[in-house]
Amino acid sequence: MDLHDYIDVIRQRWRFVVACVLLGLAGAVAATILTPRTYTATAQLFVATRDPNSAAAYQGGLFTQERVKSYTRIVTNPTVLAGVITALDLRTTPEELAKKISAQAPLDTTLVDIRVGDGSPTLAQDIADETAKQFTKYITAVEGAPTGAPPLVKASVVGGSEPPTSPTSPRPALNIAIGVLAGLVVGVGGAVVRNSLDTALRSGRDIRTHLGLGTVGALPPPDPGRPDPWPSTGPAPRTEALNQFRTQLRFGAGGSLPGSLLIASALPQEGRTSTAIDLATGVARTGRNVIILEADLRRPRLAEQLGLPDGPGLVGVLSGECALYDALRDWGDARIRVLPSGPVPGDPNTLLSSSEMKALVRSLESDGGLLVVDSPPLLPYADAVALASVTEGALLVVRSGRTRRDDASHALDTLAAAHARVLGAVLTAVPAARGPRPDPDQPRRGRRHERSSPAGRAMAPGAAAHRDQAG
């Protein structure tokens, strides 16, 4: 992934990143509030040799520097701390007191810095000062000569006695910076991981990248109940999305719509029926006659969704029980007619693959309008393959955030095997907040897809004739 890919991932999953940053910030604030305040007091010792010979001063300095390295390790000696506890009348043990005390020797010096942390600044300073005093006594006892001569080194208290005025812990600014940075790292990292594991198609760019297919429409969910075929009033985003869908499809098909158009999808519940209705009503508004053919004989929903009465439908026409124009139903606009599926047959694939079905499609195309075919899903059934071989074009419906790349790619391969002319994809269930975006390059991409994609290559010269023979 390059920088642009990371930016795209953050733009797509910015809510997750912001949530992680806010959690990191909340954690930092909580830690700052819950952490007890600690004040750090200091006391400083200066260690020097007692050798009066100036010629040996340099050697004495080196000796002392080596000595103070050891002194930092014995500041918390139980003997020293026992004296501190007695002098200050502390209710603690040397072991507990040792946890509050630390010592270090600055590089190339003969100084020993004693630090004491406690919730009370005054008590912390008292412990630091007393520890320094007790430690000087301890050094004198340890370094004392056996003959009673002065010890080789002398430790003197040279710093301390002023209680600290501000706590050293917690540090709000540092905690917040760490919390925000940690949240940002986790958020960006998690977004990248989620993006790499998520194979759902969510945008037109995903469809172009993974399927090599242009997007002719990005449709928000339909209004509940769908009060009329095409909303003359209502939310502007959906109305504009439907207008763009119709316009981009017409230009993507070379300036004119085909006589028949298959609405296909990889799996159920991806929006085929709603897309078929949207397309039919949109084209009807331009003054063109439209017939919606419900060819989903597995789980038909179109008639129920449009409120049409039961009848022989497509199954009755193919079986010869009724005439075609007796089975057609008017719906909504006077330019829209619907041929429902009728009763569910025992062998849908045989009916849809029959010569009668091909003849029916050709008869409906001859009306000079648009035939919109609502088909079963491609992957579970072979019905849509038979339909793709007799229609002039196909649209692949992709449900945003639900349709997987592999499923959509497999569906495209299935359409290519039937020599279908795939005009593009329709992205359904697009969040209304995002809204559809116009795509002025869509016609150019659609033509390029026909040359480069498997479904497009199937429409090379002579492929149309082969398709008719296969039907």
XYZ file of C-alpha atoms in Angstrom, residues 3-452:
450
model
C 0.348 6.778 0.837
C -2.774 7.291 -1.292
C -4.078 3.849 -0.285
C -3.618 4.674 3.399
C -5.420 7.987 2.929
C -8.294 6.222 1.182
C -8.552 3.668 3.985
C -8.641 6.440 6.601
C -11.294 8.313 4.613
C -13.434 5.195 4.363
C -13.029 4.212 8.007
C -12.545 7.606 9.633
C -15.229 6.890 12.201
C -13.259 3.896 13.478
C -10.051 5.964 13.635
C -11.798 8.817 15.467
C -13.363 6.341 17.905
C -9.926 4.885 18.706
C -8.435 8.360 19.208
C -11.301 9.317 21.528
C -10.879 6.084 23.487
C -7.154 6.768 23.810
C -7.909 10.307 24.985
C -10.500 9.048 27.464
C -8.048 6.477 28.788
C -5.378 9.150 29.237
C -7.795 11.444 31.090
C -8.973 8.571 33.299
C -5.401 7.565 34.088
C -4.535 11.162 34.935
C -7.520 11.491 37.259
C -7.102 8.117 38.971
C -3.306 8.245 39.406
C -2.403 9.585 42.894
C -0.294 12.728 42.891
C 3.331 12.146 43.666
C 5.854 14.822 44.659
C 9.562 14.141 44.171
C 11.985 15.750 46.609
C 15.762 15.722 46.177
C 18.849 15.880 48.310
C 22.427 15.973 47.020
C 25.673 14.681 48.474
C 29.182 15.755 47.541
C 31.802 13.079 48.049
C 35.515 14.011 48.289
C 38.774 12.398 49.451
C 40.573 13.528 52.582
C 44.040 13.301 51.011
C 45.745 16.700 51.709
C 48.424 16.113 49.060
C 47.412 18.156 46.011
C 49.626 16.025 43.808
C 47.311 13.120 44.450
C 44.121 15.168 43.894
C 43.577 13.853 40.375
C 43.988 10.247 41.451
C 41.712 10.956 44.416
C 39.044 12.341 42.106
C 39.064 9.203 39.996
C 38.916 7.123 43.145
C 35.909 9.082 44.396
C 34.070 8.795 41.065
C 34.421 5.039 41.243
C 33.302 5.117 44.865
C 30.049 7.033 44.268
C 28.892 4.403 41.771
C 28.772 1.968 44.650
C 27.187 4.509 46.992
C 24.095 4.794 44.784
C 23.432 1.117 45.377
C 23.578 1.287 49.165
C 21.549 4.434 49.821
C 18.564 2.208 50.595
C 20.522 0.010 52.944
C 18.278 -1.136 55.854
C 20.672 0.467 58.368
C 20.305 3.862 56.663
C 16.541 3.600 56.346
C 16.097 2.389 59.916
C 17.775 5.610 61.070
C 15.443 7.654 58.837
C 12.369 5.906 60.250
C 13.517 6.504 63.820
C 14.421 10.153 63.253
C 11.132 11.040 61.543
C 8.958 8.644 63.544
C 7.583 7.036 60.379
C 5.085 4.202 60.521
C 6.638 2.024 57.881
C 9.344 -0.558 57.348
C 12.720 -0.196 55.608
C 11.462 -2.378 52.792
C 8.433 -0.156 52.161
C 10.464 3.028 52.483
C 13.073 1.736 50.021
C 10.387 1.702 47.292
C 10.113 5.499 47.540
C 13.845 6.224 47.366
C 16.255 6.137 44.454
C 19.783 7.426 43.917
C 22.033 8.101 40.985
C 25.441 9.627 40.306
C 25.693 12.163 37.462
C 28.345 11.150 34.935
C 31.911 12.339 35.624
C 30.997 13.873 39.007
C 31.389 12.947 42.630
C 27.812 13.828 43.428
C 25.038 11.526 44.615
C 21.464 12.620 43.936
C 18.868 11.163 46.289
C 15.232 11.300 45.136
C 12.184 10.539 47.269
C 8.610 10.279 45.963
C 5.596 10.721 48.212
C 2.068 12.124 48.174
C 3.113 14.870 50.610
C 5.768 17.319 49.331
C 6.870 18.209 52.882
C 7.238 14.591 53.967
C 9.066 13.737 50.744
C 11.612 16.503 51.418
C 12.003 15.498 55.063
C 12.728 11.900 54.031
C 15.217 13.023 51.373
C 17.088 15.311 53.810
C 17.148 12.734 56.564
C 18.267 9.983 54.182
C 21.178 12.190 53.097
C 22.164 12.776 56.752
C 21.898 9.126 57.697
C 23.830 8.109 54.590
C 26.755 10.415 55.421
C 26.977 8.756 58.822
C 26.826 5.345 57.181
C 29.645 6.208 54.753
C 31.804 7.455 57.634
C 31.245 4.173 59.456
C 31.894 2.047 56.382
C 34.948 3.963 55.128
C 36.498 4.487 58.563
C 40.102 3.290 59.084
C 40.615 0.483 61.612
C 43.273 2.491 63.545
C 40.867 5.367 64.189
C 42.266 7.559 61.426
C 39.845 9.713 59.375
C 38.030 7.849 56.586
C 39.376 8.075 53.065
C 36.274 9.905 51.786
C 33.885 12.444 53.222
C 30.242 12.943 52.145
C 28.601 16.336 52.641
C 25.005 17.405 52.077
C 25.055 20.220 49.493
C 21.468 20.350 48.130
C 17.856 19.889 49.181
C 15.736 21.236 52.028
C 13.136 22.946 49.757
C 9.883 20.956 49.323
C 8.700 20.538 45.707
C 5.849 22.812 44.629
C 4.379 20.766 41.775
C 3.734 17.023 41.398
C 5.906 14.932 39.113
C 3.109 12.415 38.565
C 0.677 12.335 36.901
C 1.714 14.483 33.921
C -1.535 15.445 32.125
C -0.008 16.863 28.947
C 2.240 13.841 28.448
C -0.556 11.383 29.252
C -2.941 13.037 26.802
C -0.285 13.139 24.069
C 0.487 9.456 24.599
C -3.221 8.561 24.683
C -3.994 10.429 21.456
C -0.926 9.012 19.702
C -1.711 5.473 20.857
C -5.335 5.847 19.746
C -4.214 7.164 16.362
C -1.773 4.299 15.848
C -4.344 1.695 16.894
C -7.040 3.365 14.800
C -4.990 3.600 11.609
C -3.522 0.134 12.108
C -6.917 -1.350 12.846
C -8.444 0.401 9.834
C -5.750 -1.017 7.555
C -6.189 -4.519 8.997
C -9.974 -4.333 8.720
C -9.707 -3.059 5.167
C -7.371 -5.906 4.186
C -9.694 -8.503 5.746
C -12.915 -6.925 4.471
C -13.715 -8.171 0.963
C -17.067 -6.395 0.690
C -17.554 -3.978 -2.208
C -18.539 -0.568 -0.888
C -17.944 1.987 -3.632
C -17.625 2.501 -7.344
C -13.872 2.559 -6.916
C -13.957 -0.894 -5.291
C -15.980 -2.190 -8.237
C -13.568 -0.707 -10.789
C -10.499 -1.938 -8.901
C -11.605 -5.496 -8.217
C -14.046 -6.197 -11.044
C -12.851 -3.900 -13.834
C -16.444 -2.738 -14.210
C -17.885 0.763 -14.368
C -20.673 1.863 -12.030
C -23.756 3.288 -13.755
C -25.732 3.983 -10.602
C -25.341 4.405 -6.830
C -28.801 4.096 -5.298
C -29.818 4.829 -1.692
C -32.382 2.439 -0.193
C -35.960 2.996 -1.474
C -38.459 4.753 0.746
C -40.538 2.346 2.874
C -43.775 1.471 1.112
C -42.760 3.151 -2.161
C -45.911 5.300 -2.520
C -45.562 5.787 -6.275
C -43.445 4.466 -9.137
C -41.101 7.428 -9.223
C -41.004 9.936 -6.361
C -41.875 13.357 -7.701
C -41.263 14.728 -4.249
C -39.219 13.482 -1.370
C -35.553 13.282 -0.480
C -33.466 14.988 -3.139
C -30.482 12.612 -2.870
C -32.473 9.553 -3.960
C -34.304 11.411 -6.731
C -31.014 12.723 -8.087
C -29.450 9.259 -7.782
C -32.225 7.772 -9.907
C -31.812 10.495 -12.533
C -28.076 9.857 -12.683
C -28.665 6.119 -12.940
C -30.883 6.514 -15.997
C -28.577 9.051 -17.665
C -25.318 7.198 -17.051
C -26.821 3.932 -18.228
C -27.914 5.530 -21.504
C -24.468 7.024 -22.179
C -22.697 3.914 -20.961
C -24.633 1.890 -23.532
C -23.386 4.097 -26.365
C -26.128 6.724 -26.278
C -29.164 4.410 -26.466
C -30.566 1.665 -24.298
C -30.739 -1.935 -25.543
C -34.068 -3.568 -26.297
C -33.816 -5.865 -23.287
C -31.812 -5.599 -20.095
C -31.176 -8.319 -17.528
C -30.943 -7.226 -13.873
C -28.651 -9.777 -12.248
C -26.827 -10.217 -8.949
C -24.518 -12.762 -7.397
C -26.696 -13.657 -4.394
C -30.214 -13.008 -3.051
C -31.272 -9.794 -1.274
C -28.889 -7.516 -3.108
C -31.551 -5.237 -4.627
C -32.365 -6.713 -8.052
C -36.129 -6.193 -7.893
C -35.856 -2.633 -6.565
C -33.297 -1.826 -9.251
C -35.582 -3.227 -11.959
C -38.440 -1.027 -10.725
C -36.182 2.032 -10.479
C -34.876 1.514 -13.996
C -38.331 0.925 -15.489
C -39.901 3.970 -13.854
C -36.941 6.137 -14.784
C -37.071 5.165 -18.446
C -40.856 5.521 -18.520
C -40.511 9.147 -17.448
C -38.632 9.841 -20.673
C -41.686 8.747 -22.692
C -40.494 5.251 -23.592
C -42.657 2.170 -23.064
C -41.287 -0.317 -20.562
C -42.161 -3.921 -19.724
C -40.941 -5.474 -16.490
C -40.595 -9.240 -16.815
C -40.434 -11.123 -13.535
C -38.272 -14.086 -14.473
C -37.395 -15.049 -10.913
C -39.374 -18.273 -10.690
C -37.664 -19.371 -7.461
C -38.726 -16.659 -5.010
C -40.863 -14.150 -6.933
C -41.408 -10.847 -5.156
C -42.152 -8.316 -7.868
C -45.937 -8.760 -8.079
C -46.316 -8.592 -4.311
C -44.102 -5.522 -4.090
C -46.088 -3.738 -6.812
C -49.432 -4.795 -5.412
C -50.482 -6.751 -8.513
C -53.086 -9.556 -8.344
C -52.169 -13.184 -8.858
C -52.466 -14.575 -12.379
C -50.998 -17.065 -14.824
C -48.077 -14.746 -15.537
C -44.888 -15.871 -17.248
C -45.380 -19.518 -16.325
C -48.858 -19.525 -17.892
C -47.582 -17.906 -21.094
C -44.672 -20.347 -21.490
C -46.911 -23.352 -20.795
C -49.516 -22.125 -23.287
C -52.285 -21.648 -20.724
C -52.875 -18.015 -21.691
C -51.888 -15.470 -24.296
C -49.040 -13.045 -23.642
C -51.047 -9.854 -23.717
C -53.698 -11.341 -21.456
C -51.019 -11.944 -18.802
C -49.534 -8.424 -18.939
C -50.608 -6.022 -16.192
C -50.553 -2.208 -16.243
C -48.850 -0.577 -13.292
C -48.265 2.987 -12.259
C -47.505 4.992 -15.366
C -49.510 4.035 -18.443
C -46.202 3.326 -20.185
C -45.248 0.565 -17.741
C -46.547 -2.985 -18.023
C -45.592 -5.939 -15.887
C -45.496 -9.649 -16.664
C -45.460 -11.347 -13.232
C -43.917 -14.762 -12.750
C -47.136 -16.572 -11.990
C -47.225 -19.793 -9.903
C -43.872 -21.361 -9.002
C -43.192 -24.220 -11.459
C -41.564 -27.542 -10.653
C -38.577 -26.994 -12.973
C -37.900 -23.264 -13.485
C -34.651 -23.767 -15.375
C -36.281 -25.857 -18.080
C -38.885 -23.172 -18.717
C -36.346 -20.320 -18.809
C -33.999 -22.269 -21.107
C -36.729 -23.197 -23.585
C -37.137 -21.859 -27.105
C -40.494 -20.450 -25.992
C -38.687 -18.179 -23.539
C -36.376 -16.879 -26.253
C -39.326 -16.242 -28.524
C -41.149 -14.453 -25.709
C -38.205 -12.118 -25.100
C -37.961 -11.329 -28.809
C -41.709 -10.644 -28.941
C -41.536 -8.235 -26.000
C -38.494 -6.494 -27.502
C -40.396 -5.940 -30.749
C -42.740 -3.488 -29.015
C -39.999 -0.897 -29.437
C -39.689 -0.174 -25.726
C -37.376 -1.465 -23.019
C -37.733 -4.936 -21.557
C -36.394 -5.090 -17.980
C -35.880 -8.676 -16.791
C -35.781 -9.345 -13.051
C -33.789 -12.565 -12.697
C -32.879 -15.048 -9.956
C -29.409 -14.730 -8.364
C -26.551 -16.039 -10.494
C -24.591 -18.169 -8.062
C -27.282 -20.380 -6.461
C -29.161 -21.103 -9.728
C -28.449 -21.502 -13.432
C -31.658 -19.674 -14.422
C -30.030 -16.280 -14.910
C -27.433 -17.785 -17.266
C -30.205 -18.867 -19.630
C -31.739 -15.393 -19.441
C -28.391 -13.667 -20.038
C -28.010 -15.539 -23.302
C -31.224 -14.091 -24.771
C -31.124 -10.474 -23.516
C -29.206 -7.687 -25.213
C -27.519 -6.346 -22.086
C -27.049 -6.987 -18.399
C -26.497 -4.981 -15.222
C -24.773 -6.497 -12.201
C -26.371 -5.367 -8.940
C -23.908 -5.004 -6.055
C -25.142 -4.275 -2.530
C -22.815 -1.832 -0.785
C -21.046 -3.413 2.178
C -22.569 -6.842 1.574
C -21.584 -8.233 -1.830
C -18.156 -9.899 -1.646
C -15.476 -9.484 -4.263
C -15.176 -13.181 -4.993
C -18.949 -13.604 -5.356
C -19.237 -10.629 -7.720
C -16.239 -11.818 -9.744
C -17.751 -15.299 -10.011
C -21.032 -13.763 -11.137
C -19.217 -11.804 -13.855
C -17.516 -14.976 -15.025
C -20.928 -16.643 -15.212
C -22.274 -13.813 -17.357
C -19.203 -13.976 -19.576
C -19.802 -17.691 -20.119
C -23.271 -16.798 -21.404
C -21.735 -14.139 -23.738
C -23.685 -11.417 -21.940
C -22.957 -7.780 -22.652
C -22.415 -6.312 -19.183
C -23.119 -2.577 -19.340
C -21.952 -1.885 -15.796
C -22.745 -2.329 -12.138
C -25.438 -0.781 -9.968
C -24.435 -0.106 -6.369
C -27.458 -0.427 -4.085
C -28.097 0.410 -0.415
C -25.636 3.299 -0.607
C -25.808 5.311 2.642
C -27.831 8.438 1.972
C -25.306 10.580 3.831
C -22.659 9.746 1.255
C -24.973 10.205 -1.663
C -24.201 9.271 -5.248
C -21.531 11.161 -7.116
C -21.715 12.019 -10.792
C -19.171 10.161 -12.851
C -18.443 12.018 -16.102
C -15.921 9.394 -17.204
C -18.461 6.581 -16.933
C -19.169 6.184 -20.705
C -15.474 5.978 -21.441
C -14.945 3.421 -18.684
C -17.922 1.412 -19.841
C -16.506 1.101 -23.342
C -13.111 0.209 -21.965
C -14.686 -2.516 -19.827
C -16.286 -4.046 -22.902
C -12.875 -4.335 -24.470
C -10.960 -5.514 -21.389
